[in-house]
Coordinates of C-alpha atoms and ligand atoms in Angstrom, one line a residue:
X28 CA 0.0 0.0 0.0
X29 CA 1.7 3.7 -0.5
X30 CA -0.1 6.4 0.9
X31 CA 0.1 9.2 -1.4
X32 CA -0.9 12.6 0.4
X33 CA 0.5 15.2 -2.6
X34 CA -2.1 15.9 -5.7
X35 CA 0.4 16.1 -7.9
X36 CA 2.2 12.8 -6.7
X37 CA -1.2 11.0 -7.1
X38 CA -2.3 12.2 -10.8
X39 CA 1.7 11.0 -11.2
X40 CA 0.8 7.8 -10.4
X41 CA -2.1 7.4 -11.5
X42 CA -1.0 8.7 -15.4
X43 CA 1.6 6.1 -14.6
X44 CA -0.9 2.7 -14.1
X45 CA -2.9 3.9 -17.1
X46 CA 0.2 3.9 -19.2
X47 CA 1.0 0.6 -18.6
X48 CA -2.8 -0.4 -19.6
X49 CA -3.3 -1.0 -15.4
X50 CA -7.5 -0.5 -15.2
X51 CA -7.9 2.1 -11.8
X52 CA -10.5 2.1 -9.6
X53 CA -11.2 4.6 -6.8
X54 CA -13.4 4.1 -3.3
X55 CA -13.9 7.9 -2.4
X56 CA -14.3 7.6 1.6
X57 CA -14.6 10.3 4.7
X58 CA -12.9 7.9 6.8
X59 CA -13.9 6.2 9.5
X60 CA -14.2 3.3 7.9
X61 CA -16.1 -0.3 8.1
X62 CA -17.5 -3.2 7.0
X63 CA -19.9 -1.5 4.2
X64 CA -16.5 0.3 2.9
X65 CA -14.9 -2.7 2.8
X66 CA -17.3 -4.1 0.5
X67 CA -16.6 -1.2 -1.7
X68 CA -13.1 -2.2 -2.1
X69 CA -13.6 -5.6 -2.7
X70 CA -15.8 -4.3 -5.5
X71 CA -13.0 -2.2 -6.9
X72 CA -10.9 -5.1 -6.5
X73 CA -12.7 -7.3 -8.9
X74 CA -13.5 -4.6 -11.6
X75 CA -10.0 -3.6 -11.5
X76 CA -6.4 -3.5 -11.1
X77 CA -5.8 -0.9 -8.6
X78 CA -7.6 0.1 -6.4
X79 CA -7.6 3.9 -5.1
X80 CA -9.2 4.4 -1.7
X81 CA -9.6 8.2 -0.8
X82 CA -10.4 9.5 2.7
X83 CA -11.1 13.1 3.1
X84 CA -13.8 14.6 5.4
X85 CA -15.0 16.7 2.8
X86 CA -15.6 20.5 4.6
X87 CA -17.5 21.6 1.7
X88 CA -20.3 19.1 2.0
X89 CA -21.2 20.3 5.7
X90 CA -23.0 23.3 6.5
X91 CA -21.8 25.4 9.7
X92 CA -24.6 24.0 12.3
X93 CA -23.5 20.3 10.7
X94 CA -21.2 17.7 12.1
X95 CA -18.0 18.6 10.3
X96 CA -16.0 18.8 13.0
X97 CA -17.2 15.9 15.2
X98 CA -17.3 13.7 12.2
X99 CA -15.7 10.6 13.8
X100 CA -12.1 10.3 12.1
X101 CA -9.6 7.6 13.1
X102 CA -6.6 7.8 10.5
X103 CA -3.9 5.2 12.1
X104 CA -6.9 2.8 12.4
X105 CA -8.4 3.4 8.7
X106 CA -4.6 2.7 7.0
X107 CA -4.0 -0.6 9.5
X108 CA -7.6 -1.6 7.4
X109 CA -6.3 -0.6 4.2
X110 CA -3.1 -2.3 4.8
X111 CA -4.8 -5.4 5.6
X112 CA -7.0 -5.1 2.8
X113 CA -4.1 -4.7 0.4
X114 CA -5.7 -1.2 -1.2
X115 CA -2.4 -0.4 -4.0
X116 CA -3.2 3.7 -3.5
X117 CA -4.4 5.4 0.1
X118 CA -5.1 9.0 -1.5
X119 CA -5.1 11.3 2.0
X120 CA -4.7 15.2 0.6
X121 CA -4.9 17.8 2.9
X122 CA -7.9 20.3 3.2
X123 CA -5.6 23.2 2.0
X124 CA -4.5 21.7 -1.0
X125 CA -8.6 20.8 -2.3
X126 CA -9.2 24.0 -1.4
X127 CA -6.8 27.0 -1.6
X128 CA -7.2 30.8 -0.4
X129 CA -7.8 31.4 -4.0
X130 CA -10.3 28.5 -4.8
X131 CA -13.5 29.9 -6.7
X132 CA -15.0 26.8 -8.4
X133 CA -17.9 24.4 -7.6
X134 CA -19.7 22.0 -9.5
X135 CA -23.9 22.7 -9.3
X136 CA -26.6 20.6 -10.1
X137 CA -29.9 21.6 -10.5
X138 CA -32.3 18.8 -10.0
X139 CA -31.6 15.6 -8.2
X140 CA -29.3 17.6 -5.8
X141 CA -32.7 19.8 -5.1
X142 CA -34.9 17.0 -3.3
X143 CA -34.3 15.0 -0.5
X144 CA -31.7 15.6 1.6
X145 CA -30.8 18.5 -0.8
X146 CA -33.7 20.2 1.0
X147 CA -32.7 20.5 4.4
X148 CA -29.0 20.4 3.6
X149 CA -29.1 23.0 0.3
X150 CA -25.5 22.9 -0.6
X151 CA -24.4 19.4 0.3
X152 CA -24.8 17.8 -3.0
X153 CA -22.6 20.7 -4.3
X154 CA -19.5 19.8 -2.3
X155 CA -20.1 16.5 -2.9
X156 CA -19.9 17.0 -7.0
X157 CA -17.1 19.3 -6.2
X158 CA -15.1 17.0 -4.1
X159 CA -15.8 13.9 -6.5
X160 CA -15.0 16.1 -9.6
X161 CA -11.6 17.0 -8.2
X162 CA -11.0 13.4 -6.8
X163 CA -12.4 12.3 -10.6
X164 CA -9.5 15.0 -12.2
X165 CA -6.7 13.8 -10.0
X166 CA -6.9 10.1 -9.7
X167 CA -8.3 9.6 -13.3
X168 CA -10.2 6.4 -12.0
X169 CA -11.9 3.9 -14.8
X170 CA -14.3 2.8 -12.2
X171 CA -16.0 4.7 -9.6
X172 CA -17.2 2.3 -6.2
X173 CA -19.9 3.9 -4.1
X174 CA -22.7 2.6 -1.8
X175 CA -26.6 2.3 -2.5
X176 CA -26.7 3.6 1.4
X177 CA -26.4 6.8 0.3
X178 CA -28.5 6.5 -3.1
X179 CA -29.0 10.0 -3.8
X180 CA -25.2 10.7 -4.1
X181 CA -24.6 7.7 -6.2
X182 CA -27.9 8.6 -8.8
X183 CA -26.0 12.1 -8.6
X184 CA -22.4 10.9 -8.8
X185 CA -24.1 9.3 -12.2
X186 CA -25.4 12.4 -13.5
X187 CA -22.1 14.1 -13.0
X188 CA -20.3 11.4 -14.9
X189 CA -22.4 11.1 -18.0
X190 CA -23.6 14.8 -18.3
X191 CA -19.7 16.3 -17.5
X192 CA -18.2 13.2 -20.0
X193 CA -16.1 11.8 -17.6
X194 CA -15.0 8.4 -18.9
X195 CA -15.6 6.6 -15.8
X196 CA -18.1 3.4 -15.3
X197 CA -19.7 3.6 -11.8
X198 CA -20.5 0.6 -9.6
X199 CA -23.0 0.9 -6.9
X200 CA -22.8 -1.8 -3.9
X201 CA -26.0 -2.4 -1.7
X202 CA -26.0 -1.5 2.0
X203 CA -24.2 -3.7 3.9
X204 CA -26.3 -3.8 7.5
X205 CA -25.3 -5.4 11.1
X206 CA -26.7 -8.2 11.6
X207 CA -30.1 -6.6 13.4
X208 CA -30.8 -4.3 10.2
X209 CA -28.9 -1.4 11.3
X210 CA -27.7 0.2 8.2
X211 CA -23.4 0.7 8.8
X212 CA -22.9 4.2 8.7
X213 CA -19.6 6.2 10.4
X214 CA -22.1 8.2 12.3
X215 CA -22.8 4.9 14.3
X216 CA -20.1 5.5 16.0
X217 CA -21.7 8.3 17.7
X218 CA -24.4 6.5 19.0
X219 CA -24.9 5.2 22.5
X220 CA -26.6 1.7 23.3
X221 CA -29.3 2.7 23.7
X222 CA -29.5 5.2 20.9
X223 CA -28.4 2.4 18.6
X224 CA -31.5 0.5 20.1
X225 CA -34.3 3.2 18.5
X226 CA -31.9 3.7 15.3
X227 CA -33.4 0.0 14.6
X228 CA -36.7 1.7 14.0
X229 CA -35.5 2.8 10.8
X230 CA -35.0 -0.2 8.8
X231 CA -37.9 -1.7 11.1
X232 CA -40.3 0.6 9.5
X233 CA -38.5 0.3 5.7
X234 CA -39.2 -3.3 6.1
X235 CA -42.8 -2.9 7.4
X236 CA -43.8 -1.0 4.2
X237 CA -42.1 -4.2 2.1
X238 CA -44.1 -6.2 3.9
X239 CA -47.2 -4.1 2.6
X240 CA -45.4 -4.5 -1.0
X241 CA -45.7 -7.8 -0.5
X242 CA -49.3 -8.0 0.3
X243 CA -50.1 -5.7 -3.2
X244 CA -50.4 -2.5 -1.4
X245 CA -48.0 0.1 -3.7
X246 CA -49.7 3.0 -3.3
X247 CA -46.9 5.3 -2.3
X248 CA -48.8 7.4 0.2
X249 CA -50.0 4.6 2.1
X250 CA -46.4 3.1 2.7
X251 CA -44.9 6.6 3.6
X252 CA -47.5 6.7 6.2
X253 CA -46.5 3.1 7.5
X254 CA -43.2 4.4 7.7
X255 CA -44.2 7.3 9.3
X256 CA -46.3 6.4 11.8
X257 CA -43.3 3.2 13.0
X258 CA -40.7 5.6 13.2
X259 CA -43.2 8.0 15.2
X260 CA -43.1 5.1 17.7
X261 CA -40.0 6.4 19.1
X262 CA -39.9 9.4 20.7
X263 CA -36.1 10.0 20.4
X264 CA -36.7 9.7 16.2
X265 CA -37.7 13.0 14.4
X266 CA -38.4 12.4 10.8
X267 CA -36.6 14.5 8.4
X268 CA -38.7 13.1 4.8
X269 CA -39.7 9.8 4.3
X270 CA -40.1 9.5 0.1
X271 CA -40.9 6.9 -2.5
X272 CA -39.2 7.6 -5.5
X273 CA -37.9 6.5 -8.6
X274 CA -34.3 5.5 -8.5
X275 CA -33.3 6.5 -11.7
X276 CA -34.3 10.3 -10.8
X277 CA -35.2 10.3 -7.3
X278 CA -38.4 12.0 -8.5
X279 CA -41.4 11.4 -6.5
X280 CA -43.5 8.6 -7.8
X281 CA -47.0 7.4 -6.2
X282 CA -47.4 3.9 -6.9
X283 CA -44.3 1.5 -6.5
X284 CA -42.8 0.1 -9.5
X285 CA -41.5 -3.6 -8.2
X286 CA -37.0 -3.3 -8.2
X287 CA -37.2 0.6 -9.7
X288 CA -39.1 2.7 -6.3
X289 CA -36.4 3.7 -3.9
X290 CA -38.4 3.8 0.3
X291 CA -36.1 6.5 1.2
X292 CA -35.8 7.8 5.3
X293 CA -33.8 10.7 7.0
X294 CA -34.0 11.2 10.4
X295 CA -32.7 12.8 13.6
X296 CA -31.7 10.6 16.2
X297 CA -31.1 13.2 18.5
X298 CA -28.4 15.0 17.5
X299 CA -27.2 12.9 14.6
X300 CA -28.9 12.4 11.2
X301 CA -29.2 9.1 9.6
X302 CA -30.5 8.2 6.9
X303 CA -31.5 5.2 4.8
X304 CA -33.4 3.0 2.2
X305 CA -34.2 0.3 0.7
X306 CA -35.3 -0.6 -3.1
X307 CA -38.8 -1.9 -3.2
Ligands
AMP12 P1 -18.6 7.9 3.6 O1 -17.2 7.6 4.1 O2 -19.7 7.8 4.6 O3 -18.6 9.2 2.8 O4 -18.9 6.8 2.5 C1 -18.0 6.4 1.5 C2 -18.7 5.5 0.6 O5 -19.1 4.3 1.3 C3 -20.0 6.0 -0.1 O6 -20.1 5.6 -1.4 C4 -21.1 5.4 0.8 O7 -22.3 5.3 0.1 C5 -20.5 4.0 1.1 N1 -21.1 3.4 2.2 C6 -21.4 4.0 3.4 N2 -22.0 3.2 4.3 C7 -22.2 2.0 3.5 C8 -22.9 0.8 3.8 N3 -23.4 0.5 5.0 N4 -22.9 -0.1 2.8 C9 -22.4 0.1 1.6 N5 -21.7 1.2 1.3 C10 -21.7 2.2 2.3

């Protein structure tokens, strides 16, 4: 593994694995990383030859009252995994060097990065394309590796690509979940026992309108409000949206379309916000 921390030493080495014909794919991370990265990079790992993990806790993405600076980080740990996971490239730039005194740009996208949680957090989706366009420029990936857990990003991070021509095939990997449903998520780590305990509600309720699915009910209002009304269950849970939507657009739909209607949830557990989903 070599830990590359310069942008200019990374684009190097990238330019040099594509010269020799060597396939690159990148895992962009925030750190803090578990088993749902981890099947990211195993993903990379079979599309290509090298595998580029990037961890950067993006300030752009977080608005001042967010959780940018007690987003959990954990850098010795996070290499040790990469290590052991025999990632070729750790990419690890420094905040300055993203973003200098003089930096002016951002990438904006007008629709999908409107809804959801583009509503309550209005420039998120913006660093995000920002960050992944940079991280796009410098380690001139062939494939892209990101997680269904966060599905608006990745319908976005597809947008980007195609509509900005970057020659880059994305791979999404489902949500890899603890063994009681719990979606993994680095912002687990700030929860306490017994905070963990109500965050179950979340996928508790996701599965309670698939159940409904199941039974023929797919009208989309009906399953929001089985959704809404578990999670109201809790009282530590204050629900953010809960949507049905189409996964190609992340546009509202009303009745469910079996394998192509995204349940999507964001919520406040206390002080944190989770989110998830699942495809119905
Ligand atoms: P993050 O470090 O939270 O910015 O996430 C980096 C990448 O890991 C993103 O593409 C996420 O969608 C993905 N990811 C986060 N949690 C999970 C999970 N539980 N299962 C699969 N992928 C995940």
């Amino acid at each position: 593994m070599r830990l590359i921390k310069s942008v200019e030493e990374m684009q190097q080495a990238s330019l040099e694995c594509r010269m020799m014909g060597r396939k690159i794919a990148c895992v962009p991370t925030m750190g803090a990383l578990h088993e749902g990265h981890l099947s990211l990079f195993e993903q990379a790992k079979e599309s290509a030859d090298v595998v580029v993990v990037s961890i950067f806790v993006n300030p752009t993405q977080f608005a001042p009252n967010e959780d940018f600076h007690s987003y959990p980080r954990d850098l010795d740990r996070d290499l040790g995994i990469c290590q052991e996971k025999a990632v070729d490239f750790v990419f690890l730039p420094e905040a300055d060097d993203m973003y200098p005194p003089d930096h002016s740009f951002f990438v904006g996208e007008e629709e999908i990065s409107k809804i959801l949680c583009g509503v309550s957090r209005p420039n998120h989706f913006r660093g995000v394309s920002t960050i992944c366009t940079k991280l796009f420029n410098i380690i001139l990936p062939d494939f892209v590796v990101v997680g269904m857990k966060d599905a608006q990003q990745a319908v976005l991070l597809n947008r980007l690509i195609r509509n900005l021509h970057f020659p880059i095939e994305l791979i999404v990997g489902p949500t890899v979940r603890d063994d009681d449903g719990l979606a993994l998520s680095s912002r687990n780590m700030g929860l306490s026992e017994s905070q963990r305990k109500e965050a179950l509600k979340i996928y508790q309720a996701l599965c309670s309108a698939q159940q409904l699915t199941e039974k023929g009910i797919i009208n989309s209002d009906r399953l929001i409000a089985e959704v809404t009304n578990h999670l109201g269950q809790s009282l530590r849970l204050r629900v953010i949206y809960v949507k049905a939507v189409n996964l190609d657009d992340m546009k509202d739909v009303r009745e469910v379309t079996s394998g192509q209607t995204l349940l999507a949830v964001a919520v406040w557990m206390d002080q944190l916000r989770l989110i998830d989903n699942i495809v119905l």
